[in-house]
Amino acid sequence: MVRLGAAWYPEQWPEAQWDHDLQLMQDAHMNVVRVGEFAWSTLEPSEGRFELDWLDRAIALAAKHHIAVVIGTPTDAPPAWLTEKYPDTLGMNADGQWRQHGERRQFNYASPRYRQLCALIVAQLARRFGQNPNVIGWQIGNEYSDESFDPSTRALFQQFLRDKYKTLNNLNHQWSTAYWSQTYTSWSQIPMKNSNENPGLLLDHKHFVTATWRSFQRAQIDVLRPLILPTQFITTNIGGLGWSDNWDHYAITADLDLASWDDYVGQGHLDVTRNAMLNDFVRGWKRQNFWVMETEPGSVNWAPVNNALWPGETRALAWQTIGHGADAVLYWQWRSALNGQEQYHGAIVGPDGEPLPIYSEIAQLGKDLELTRDALAGTGPHAKIAILHDYDSRWAIDFQPFTKDYDQEQVLLRFYQPLEKIAAANGQAVDIIDPTSSVDLARYKLLVAPSLNVISAELAAKLLAYVRQGGTLILGPRSGMKDEFNSLNPQRQPGPLAEALGAKVGQYYALEKPVQLSNPDHPTVPVTTPGVLGTADTWAEQLSIDSPAMEINAIYDDPGGWLDGKPAFVSRAIGKGLIAYLGTLPDPKLLHTFLMLSSPQVPKLVFPGQDAIEQCTRYGPSGSVSIYINHGSEAVSIPLQRPMRNLLSSNATPVSEITLPPQGVAVLVPEKTQ
Ligand code: GLA
């Protein structure tokens, strides 16, 4: 079942009002609430005095309204008594300032004492609610975000490095510390910073932050797991609009049953392709469906301008996330606290407890989900195309972007956009996966690696085996420049893949303005029409060819410049597959052509020009479900390839064409499954 719900904070309201809240939720077809994640001072008003009865009553009342509960452990907001009694649990910002009580997240994620105090409250909650059939899951903390730069955490970082490198000689070698006389003669000399440090140190600091959040989380999982029902899942809600690179999302979600994230628009309106990409990105963390644990009920309070989404846009956003694999959508929040930092944030009911205008749109979504419940049960997107993404590469580039214009989210988006269209036209999705994980690459026909900056020998071997067995691999700019220590590979890019590719990067350039790409004089592949193909921008690598087996698909046209006449895009058949290297960022149309060229097995788009229409397909044991969303401002008619039934329409007759108004949604099933 795809669930619908909200973050509900009963501790902020008189108990006499709870039933009214829950009745309104039930009327809107909501069936889940998340509770408790900031309620520590109510759950444990003073040290060791636990008051959980109110939460028990709230959960029981929710059950009466057929509303299941996810409990958030309250560890993102320690109470004042804790901070006062245990100041050693406080974190330090990168600028050396100790944090203090009054906001949230003042704790030090590495503090053993803080973890112990968390374990105590979590154990109380797990003992009390771990066997409660109306509790379906647990969320640990909230949007892990602020690391600590205090002296004790620095000592842990030094120990982390010691465990990794074993000897200072080894660390000095991998970080090339002879440079600028950085050589360390004692572990305690090693600083802990997050800017302008040795790139080897910066990468290891990210690994340390990931490991520390992972052990923070593990400490709570270890308390929860033995005390809770096997049917209760454990997750955490990931913030930073999904894209944050504070730590490695693949590693953190590896220990969870379910990935969940907080999908906010902020200022402006839904950026359809970007939000599609972010949802696919989240699905890739565990390579399975996920939850949208928070989204905005029309507006937020933290953007420069907190405009409202258009009527219908909130519902369209929800359906988009479902189309990309969300199995639950929860709004933040049900009702704003009367005081506190977020008084202006969007909510579903007002301070009087009565519906705000957005309530009816969310209720419509609730109705939609009831109508589609059986069809969507057990379904999820399928992909034959994957984009390769990993945090080491992300970090390595962001530490030293070389040009401010190399925005990795935008680079990923540029590749994602045509790939998503190609995939969607085939009823498929695009996966965004970490190639260093245990994923079986053979399940994909096409792998595209826009900025795979760090390629270890091991990863190179895995990618090459994929190609030899028949896969197509397109490496994008900046691939294979670094090893796993963030050192430059002594071979030219793409480093350990250069030999097999039979081409390498002669030099890379940050572009001040776009450069033209054209067909080579003797094109070995009929790219498009002869002559100018299009433009490329931001980054350009001049490729040199080492093997006659190499095909040159595009060259730079840069009269008087370093790049003139040099290959920009090359490819080569290896074994049963193909490897290609694209050394620049072509304009969207040309990139689409290049990608189509490299994957001739994919047919053309079904609805050329109808960009406003998004089509997502989920597959399950009893067939497929197609979700069509009109994100545009005009009504659009869409011809269907076969008769389908629209589950959201009162008309049960199968149709061969649907018309969607702006923000309209149709959920279609093929006639035969009915
Ligand atoms: C984050 C937090 C919530 C709330 C929202 C507001 O997602 O997890 O507690 O502050 O932002 O948008």
XYZ file of C-alpha atoms in Angstrom, residues 3-635:
633
model
C 0.650 5.449 2.501
C -0.333 9.050 3.089
C 0.225 10.979 6.290
C 1.837 13.811 8.179
C 4.221 14.692 10.977
C 1.994 15.061 14.031
C 3.144 16.556 17.323
C 0.492 15.652 19.933
C 2.839 16.854 22.712
C 2.258 20.420 21.490
C -1.545 20.301 21.912
C -4.138 19.621 24.620
C -5.076 15.961 24.574
C -8.734 16.894 24.189
C -7.942 18.101 20.649
C -6.201 14.932 19.439
C -9.332 13.121 18.369
C -10.398 16.021 16.187
C -6.948 16.078 14.523
C -7.083 12.356 13.859
C -10.660 12.494 12.592
C -9.661 15.161 10.068
C -6.731 12.989 8.990
C -8.991 9.998 8.593
C -11.440 12.083 6.574
C -8.532 12.967 4.258
C -7.810 9.210 3.842
C -4.535 9.533 5.726
C -3.255 6.336 7.244
C 0.104 7.127 8.858
C 1.553 9.714 11.259
C 5.121 10.241 12.360
C 5.383 11.251 15.996
C 7.922 11.888 18.702
C 11.052 12.970 16.864
C 11.421 16.232 18.775
C 9.621 15.241 21.979
C 12.536 14.366 24.279
C 11.733 17.047 26.871
C 8.165 15.696 27.096
C 9.199 12.017 27.076
C 11.931 12.493 29.701
C 11.226 15.781 31.516
C 14.121 15.194 33.896
C 16.905 12.676 33.878
C 15.595 9.139 34.270
C 11.941 10.213 34.679
C 10.238 8.805 31.615
C 6.703 9.836 30.724
C 5.475 7.702 27.877
C 1.797 7.274 28.752
C 0.722 10.232 26.640
C 2.398 8.709 23.587
C 0.737 5.392 24.283
C -2.642 7.125 24.356
C -1.859 9.037 21.144
C -0.902 5.809 19.348
C -4.041 4.057 20.586
C -6.229 6.943 19.446
C -4.532 6.932 16.045
C -5.292 3.198 15.786
C -8.985 3.936 16.356
C -8.815 6.110 13.267
C -6.946 3.395 11.293
C -3.817 5.522 11.319
C -0.518 3.682 11.762
C 2.418 5.277 13.549
C 6.106 5.769 12.841
C 8.016 6.755 15.975
C 10.901 9.147 15.560
C 13.587 8.758 18.195
C 13.960 12.229 19.738
C 17.732 12.400 19.538
C 18.007 15.373 17.178
C 16.860 17.732 19.944
C 18.316 16.984 23.380
C 16.522 18.630 26.317
C 17.989 21.538 28.264
C 18.624 19.468 31.421
C 20.818 17.127 29.400
C 22.907 19.869 27.855
C 23.243 21.582 31.210
C 24.296 18.477 33.104
C 26.510 17.026 30.359
C 28.175 19.913 28.532
C 30.659 17.392 27.130
C 27.844 16.224 24.815
C 27.897 19.515 22.925
C 29.269 19.759 19.405
C 31.640 22.375 18.031
C 31.142 24.137 14.719
C 33.920 24.303 12.134
C 34.689 27.863 13.280
C 35.531 26.610 16.784
C 32.280 27.794 18.439
C 30.602 25.407 20.882
C 26.928 24.911 20.094
C 24.324 25.549 22.800
C 20.730 24.822 23.720
C 17.974 26.889 22.109
C 17.767 25.544 18.578
C 18.253 21.852 17.841
C 21.215 19.599 16.918
C 23.520 21.052 19.543
C 24.898 17.588 20.325
C 28.189 16.038 19.275
C 27.459 13.040 17.061
C 30.675 11.322 18.180
C 30.181 11.777 21.937
C 30.048 8.388 23.705
C 28.059 9.952 26.543
C 25.500 11.424 24.180
C 25.104 8.061 22.487
C 24.550 6.420 25.887
C 21.865 8.936 26.786
C 20.227 8.348 23.396
C 20.346 4.595 23.966
C 18.497 4.997 27.277
C 15.557 6.948 25.853
C 15.414 4.766 22.740
C 15.339 1.630 24.889
C 12.423 3.056 26.886
C 10.511 3.755 23.698
C 11.347 0.375 22.176
C 10.303 -1.533 25.313
C 7.043 0.327 25.467
C 6.110 0.434 21.782
C 8.248 -2.200 20.061
C 5.438 -4.758 20.246
C 2.617 -2.339 19.522
C 0.889 -3.550 16.350
C -0.070 0.002 15.400
C 3.583 1.058 15.284
C 4.901 0.175 11.852
C 8.341 1.701 11.920
C 11.029 3.785 13.547
C 12.897 6.821 12.339
C 16.280 7.393 13.952
C 16.978 11.045 14.759
C 16.214 13.575 12.068
C 18.211 14.696 9.039
C 21.720 13.880 10.312
C 23.621 17.018 9.474
C 26.036 18.771 11.794
C 29.381 17.110 12.421
C 31.626 18.303 15.237
C 35.123 19.796 15.178
C 35.863 19.617 18.902
C 39.170 18.236 20.252
C 37.766 14.841 21.323
C 36.264 14.249 17.876
C 39.555 15.255 16.304
C 41.273 12.584 18.414
C 38.760 10.053 17.079
C 39.550 11.190 13.543
C 43.234 10.610 14.192
C 42.422 7.136 15.505
C 40.300 6.510 12.407
C 43.305 7.377 10.236
C 45.554 5.176 12.308
C 43.196 2.237 11.823
C 43.091 2.893 8.116
C 46.727 3.617 7.301
C 48.426 1.664 10.112
C 51.666 3.659 9.739
C 52.371 7.350 9.368
C 54.693 6.494 6.489
C 51.785 5.034 4.623
C 49.557 8.045 5.326
C 52.318 10.464 4.352
C 52.831 8.537 1.129
C 49.130 8.375 0.160
C 48.571 12.054 0.939
C 51.886 13.127 -0.708
C 52.680 15.144 2.405
C 56.175 16.072 1.189
C 54.164 18.745 -0.603
C 54.223 21.986 1.449
C 56.152 20.173 4.171
C 52.969 18.590 5.488
C 54.770 15.409 6.624
C 53.356 14.099 9.929
C 55.643 12.579 12.522
C 52.903 11.931 15.086
C 49.199 11.087 14.678
C 48.241 13.878 17.062
C 49.591 16.495 14.623
C 46.905 15.740 12.043
C 44.308 18.516 11.840
C 40.610 18.038 11.197
C 39.152 20.550 8.786
C 36.552 20.640 6.109
C 38.020 23.219 3.753
C 41.297 24.047 2.015
C 43.151 21.048 3.392
C 45.137 18.340 1.682
C 42.644 16.571 -0.644
C 43.589 13.204 0.846
C 42.702 14.498 4.327
C 39.468 16.064 3.109
C 38.342 12.793 1.542
C 39.223 10.855 4.684
C 37.337 13.386 6.787
C 34.225 12.664 4.699
C 34.808 8.953 5.273
C 35.139 9.668 9.000
C 31.924 11.738 9.072
C 30.111 8.914 7.275
C 31.514 6.291 9.645
C 30.622 8.424 12.677
C 27.018 9.016 11.656
C 26.822 5.352 10.785
C 28.002 4.313 14.245
C 25.694 6.931 15.839
C 22.846 5.297 13.957
C 24.112 1.784 14.671
C 24.040 2.496 18.422
C 20.271 3.090 18.150
C 19.624 0.222 15.722
C 21.307 -2.140 18.185
C 18.937 -1.003 20.923
C 15.837 -1.131 18.742
C 16.305 -4.356 16.806
C 16.035 -6.878 19.655
C 13.052 -5.087 21.204
C 10.832 -4.379 18.214
C 8.609 -6.528 16.037
C 10.315 -7.868 12.923
C 7.581 -6.143 10.911
C 8.581 -2.695 12.213
C 11.059 -1.041 9.867
C 13.966 1.196 10.822
C 14.792 4.239 8.720
C 16.036 7.790 9.024
C 14.730 10.793 7.120
C 17.477 12.187 4.951
C 17.531 15.938 4.455
C 19.613 18.367 2.453
C 17.060 18.034 -0.339
C 18.424 14.561 -0.981
C 21.455 15.913 -2.778
C 23.516 16.950 0.240
C 26.998 15.453 0.344
C 27.687 15.727 4.071
C 28.173 11.986 4.136
C 27.725 8.916 1.964
C 24.021 8.123 1.639
C 24.660 4.632 0.277
C 26.677 3.718 3.372
C 24.215 5.188 5.873
C 21.162 3.573 4.289
C 22.933 0.191 4.018
C 22.121 -0.418 7.710
C 18.460 0.591 7.378
C 15.432 -1.380 6.213
C 14.131 1.503 4.198
C 15.490 4.716 2.700
C 13.425 7.816 3.320
C 13.965 11.456 2.505
C 12.504 14.925 2.785
C 11.424 16.315 -0.578
C 10.901 20.086 -0.456
C 10.489 22.581 -3.302
C 11.241 25.737 -1.307
C 11.027 28.891 -3.389
C 9.371 28.706 -6.794
C 7.680 25.672 -8.265
C 8.332 22.036 -8.930
C 11.428 21.575 -11.077
C 10.048 18.467 -12.711
C 13.212 16.882 -14.081
C 15.309 17.730 -11.072
C 12.766 16.294 -8.664
C 12.424 13.188 -10.835
C 16.186 12.811 -10.701
C 16.325 13.297 -6.943
C 13.673 10.656 -6.378
C 15.536 8.238 -8.661
C 18.705 9.120 -6.782
C 17.038 8.219 -3.476
C 15.704 4.969 -4.943
C 19.285 4.103 -5.843
C 20.563 4.305 -2.254
C 19.149 0.891 -1.461
C 18.008 0.072 -4.982
C 14.454 -0.298 -3.742
C 11.307 1.753 -3.167
C 11.520 4.432 -0.498
C 9.419 6.830 1.573
C 9.016 10.566 1.253
C 9.042 11.124 4.999
C 8.477 14.865 4.688
C 7.194 17.128 1.969
C 5.644 20.557 2.026
C 1.905 21.139 2.287
C 2.111 23.951 -0.250
C 4.906 26.069 1.225
C 7.873 26.178 3.582
C 9.231 28.908 5.873
C 12.950 28.784 5.086
C 13.174 29.947 1.448
C 13.953 33.563 0.506
C 10.347 33.825 -0.727
C 8.007 31.188 0.681
C 5.491 31.250 -2.166
C 2.697 28.690 -2.335
C 2.678 25.897 -4.880
C -0.089 26.287 -7.430
C -3.413 24.549 -6.830
C -2.899 20.939 -7.898
C 0.908 21.129 -7.750
C 1.166 19.544 -4.301
C -0.812 16.540 -5.529
C 1.189 16.383 -8.779
C 4.436 16.409 -6.778
C 3.200 13.534 -4.627
C 2.254 11.493 -7.685
C 5.634 12.195 -9.225
C 7.413 10.770 -6.191
C 5.146 7.722 -6.297
C 5.896 7.315 -9.991
C 9.583 7.225 -9.137
C 9.198 4.662 -6.358
C 7.839 6.364 -3.221
C 5.701 4.051 -1.103
C 4.580 6.789 1.286
C 4.159 10.545 1.260
C 4.026 12.414 4.583
C 3.499 16.129 4.939
C 5.489 18.317 7.261
C 3.538 19.235 9.161
C -0.040 18.586 10.234
C -0.382 21.701 12.395
C 2.135 24.385 13.335
C 3.191 24.776 16.951
C 1.820 27.998 18.407
C 5.363 29.147 19.083
C 8.800 28.001 18.006
C 11.020 28.693 15.013
C 8.662 27.371 12.332
C 5.439 29.299 12.951
C 5.206 30.313 9.286
C 5.795 26.871 7.784
C 3.073 25.328 5.631
C 0.646 23.079 7.502
C -2.550 21.202 6.710
C -4.679 22.643 9.496
C -4.396 26.071 11.099
C -3.622 26.950 14.714
C -7.377 26.639 15.317
C -7.158 22.990 14.277
C -9.432 23.485 11.251
C -8.498 22.730 7.609
C -6.428 25.180 5.576
C -7.158 25.395 1.819
C -4.484 22.750 1.000
C -6.411 20.189 3.097
C -8.869 19.399 0.308
C -6.080 18.830 -2.225
C -4.366 16.407 0.141
C -7.713 14.730 0.783
C -8.082 14.291 -2.978
C -4.680 12.625 -3.043
C -5.871 10.390 -0.222
C -8.885 9.411 -2.301
C -6.590 8.752 -5.296
C -4.485 6.420 -3.202
C -7.532 4.480 -2.072
C -8.667 4.068 -5.669
C -5.225 2.837 -6.739
C -4.304 0.851 -3.647
C -4.624 -2.625 -5.101
C -3.042 -1.736 -8.427
C 0.016 -0.109 -6.817
C 0.557 -2.780 -4.156
C 3.936 -4.454 -4.563
C 4.909 -2.426 -7.628
C 8.034 -0.424 -8.397
C 9.972 1.122 -11.292
C 12.251 -0.934 -13.555
C 15.439 0.349 -15.180
C 17.766 -0.852 -17.902
C 19.784 2.360 -17.886
C 21.849 3.458 -14.906
C 23.830 6.562 -14.132
C 26.882 5.887 -12.018
C 27.386 8.162 -9.046
C 29.606 7.845 -6.016
C 30.479 10.156 -3.185
C 34.258 9.876 -3.446
C 34.024 11.296 -6.960
C 31.506 13.956 -5.883
C 33.729 15.061 -3.019
C 36.980 14.915 -4.987
C 35.559 17.285 -7.613
C 33.844 19.602 -5.147
C 37.031 20.043 -3.098
C 38.711 21.360 -6.269
C 36.112 22.139 -8.935
C 38.652 23.954 -11.179
C 35.773 25.955 -12.592
C 32.939 27.259 -10.457
C 30.601 26.282 -13.281
C 31.127 22.557 -12.745
C 28.025 22.094 -10.619
C 27.678 18.351 -10.240
C 23.950 18.377 -9.685
C 23.569 20.242 -12.980
C 26.004 17.923 -14.745
C 24.099 14.899 -13.517
C 20.853 16.552 -14.535
C 22.168 17.229 -18.028
C 22.811 13.513 -18.532
C 19.706 12.439 -16.660
C 17.294 14.544 -18.719
C 17.699 12.743 -22.071
C 18.194 9.374 -20.414
C 14.974 9.733 -18.454
C 13.070 10.590 -21.623
C 14.556 7.628 -23.457
C 13.761 5.341 -20.530
C 10.247 6.675 -19.862
C 9.268 6.237 -23.497
C 10.012 2.565 -22.953
C 8.070 2.345 -19.717
C 11.340 2.334 -17.804
C 13.065 4.454 -15.177
C 16.683 5.524 -14.787
C 18.570 4.115 -11.823
C 21.289 6.196 -10.205
C 23.628 3.778 -8.501
C 26.943 3.502 -6.745
C 29.125 1.284 -8.959
C 31.396 0.435 -6.021
C 28.476 -1.275 -4.242
C 27.567 -4.929 -4.681
C 25.189 -4.073 -7.534
C 25.159 -6.522 -10.439
C 25.908 -4.234 -13.366
C 24.870 -6.869 -15.894
C 21.222 -6.045 -15.261
C 21.732 -2.748 -17.160
C 22.089 -2.309 -20.920
C 23.632 1.125 -20.635
C 25.779 2.710 -17.925
C 26.594 6.402 -18.048
C 29.199 7.895 -15.696
C 29.087 11.696 -15.961
C 31.844 12.554 -13.451
C 33.347 9.326 -12.139
C 36.469 11.123 -10.943
C 37.693 8.384 -8.600
C 38.245 5.010 -10.233
C 40.198 2.420 -8.295
C 41.836 -0.545 -10.033
C 39.085 -2.747 -8.605
C 36.274 -0.588 -9.990
C 38.023 -0.393 -13.366
C 38.115 -4.193 -13.535
C 34.415 -4.401 -12.671
C 33.459 -1.875 -15.346
C 35.598 -3.566 -17.943
C 34.076 -6.963 -17.199
C 30.636 -5.381 -17.682
C 31.642 -4.063 -21.110
C 33.246 -7.316 -22.235
C 30.046 -9.164 -21.372
C 28.024 -6.930 -23.669
C 27.284 -3.731 -21.781
C 27.661 -0.191 -23.048
C 29.627 2.169 -20.799
C 29.849 5.889 -21.505
C 32.394 7.694 -19.371
C 31.855 11.422 -19.050
C 34.325 14.217 -18.375
C 36.703 14.026 -15.403
C 36.489 10.223 -15.274
C 39.300 8.236 -13.726
C 41.512 11.149 -12.741
C 41.931 10.099 -9.091
C 42.474 6.971 -7.023
C 40.723 6.067 -3.783
C 43.124 8.267 -1.758
C 42.204 11.280 -3.876
C 45.683 11.133 -5.437
C 46.129 11.815 -9.112
C 46.337 8.577 -11.066
C 49.797 8.388 -12.596
C 48.200 7.252 -15.873
C 46.293 9.901 -17.784
C 42.500 9.844 -17.554
C 40.585 7.602 -17.426
C 43.435 6.130 -15.375
C 43.074 2.391 -14.969
C 40.653 2.286 -17.931
C 42.881 4.220 -20.353
C 44.636 1.188 -21.744
C 41.472 -0.762 -22.465
C 39.827 2.338 -23.898
C 42.741 2.966 -26.245
C 42.450 6.700 -25.724
C 43.353 9.118 -23.000
C 42.990 12.711 -21.944
C 45.865 14.820 -23.260
C 44.780 17.892 -21.311
C 41.671 19.271 -19.625
C 40.406 22.842 -19.898
C 37.881 24.957 -18.001
C 35.901 26.764 -20.703
C 35.125 30.459 -20.545
C 32.558 30.135 -23.318
C 30.982 27.306 -25.309
C 33.031 25.538 -27.965
C 31.698 23.966 -31.152
C 31.738 20.257 -31.794
C 31.798 18.860 -35.298
C 32.067 15.617 -37.186
C 35.580 14.388 -37.877
C 36.750 14.573 -41.533
C 36.283 10.861 -41.949
C 33.533 9.988 -39.542
C 33.629 6.338 -38.579
C 30.181 6.623 -37.080
C 27.379 8.528 -38.779
C 26.622 10.774 -35.817
C 24.178 13.084 -37.539
C 24.553 15.344 -40.537
C 28.103 16.321 -41.483
C 29.564 19.541 -40.182
C 28.787 21.329 -36.958
C 27.020 19.096 -34.467
C 26.333 21.519 -31.667
C 28.156 23.118 -28.771
C 29.735 22.069 -25.501
C 30.502 24.135 -22.439
C 32.080 24.359 -18.997
C 34.680 21.614 -19.354
C 36.605 20.172 -22.290
C 39.154 17.406 -22.479
C 41.381 16.973 -25.454
C 41.516 13.244 -26.154
C 44.365 11.414 -27.821
C 43.982 8.095 -29.554
C 46.230 5.133 -28.871
C 44.421 2.427 -30.774
C 43.322 2.141 -34.403
C 40.196 0.378 -33.126
C 39.018 3.671 -31.691
C 36.168 5.491 -33.361
C 36.123 9.268 -33.248
C 32.526 10.448 -33.005
C 33.083 14.170 -32.513
C 35.939 16.650 -32.579
C 36.320 20.183 -31.264
C 36.062 23.061 -33.678
C 38.167 25.698 -31.929
C 40.166 27.718 -34.476
C 43.396 28.963 -32.945
C 42.659 27.157 -29.662
C 44.252 24.166 -27.946
C 41.275 21.995 -28.673
C 40.968 22.565 -32.397
C 40.507 19.334 -34.350
C 41.079 17.190 -31.282
C 38.727 14.293 -30.455
C 35.979 15.076 -27.956
C 33.975 11.858 -28.042
C 35.421 8.459 -28.844
C 34.207 4.893 -28.601
C 35.443 1.393 -29.052
C 33.979 -2.102 -29.161
C 35.480 -4.396 -26.550
C 34.388 -8.014 -26.223
C 30.646 -8.044 -26.756
C 30.185 -4.458 -25.573
C 31.178 -0.869 -26.125
C 33.124 1.686 -24.110
C 32.940 5.380 -24.954
C 34.584 8.473 -23.528
C 32.965 11.871 -23.763
C 35.401 14.565 -22.677
C 33.022 17.494 -22.521
C 29.467 18.607 -21.709
C 27.497 18.845 -24.987
C 24.365 20.941 -25.257
C 21.208 18.995 -24.327
C 20.136 18.210 -27.903
C 23.543 16.953 -28.943
C 23.955 14.960 -25.756
C 20.649 13.294 -26.509
C 21.949 12.378 -29.980
C 25.176 10.993 -28.550
C 23.346 8.923 -25.994
C 20.929 7.559 -28.585
C 23.904 6.705 -30.782
C 25.507 4.761 -27.996
C 22.373 2.865 -27.196
C 20.782 2.080 -30.560
C 18.544 -0.473 -28.889
C 16.320 2.247 -27.455
C 13.529 3.513 -29.693
C 12.559 7.139 -30.173
C 10.399 9.133 -27.803
C 6.704 8.439 -27.875
C 5.540 12.009 -27.388
C 8.141 14.288 -28.938
C 7.575 17.857 -27.863
C 5.116 17.068 -25.069
C 7.584 17.866 -22.360
C 4.903 18.815 -19.871
C 3.737 15.229 -19.653
C 5.607 12.951 -17.338
C 5.037 9.246 -17.667
C 6.190 6.785 -14.995
C 5.524 3.072 -14.894
C 5.559 0.756 -11.891
C 5.607 -3.030 -12.302
C 4.360 -5.722 -9.960
C 3.229 -9.293 -9.848
C -0.133 -8.471 -11.354
C 1.044 -6.198 -14.134
C 1.995 -2.615 -14.730
C 0.563 0.724 -13.628
C 1.302 3.878 -15.619
C 1.174 7.298 -13.998
C 0.746 10.289 -16.300
C 1.138 13.799 -14.905
C 0.579 17.071 -16.735
C 3.108 19.486 -15.233
C 2.315 22.176 -17.819
C -0.117 25.038 -17.939
C -2.233 23.756 -20.884
C -4.506 20.751 -21.176
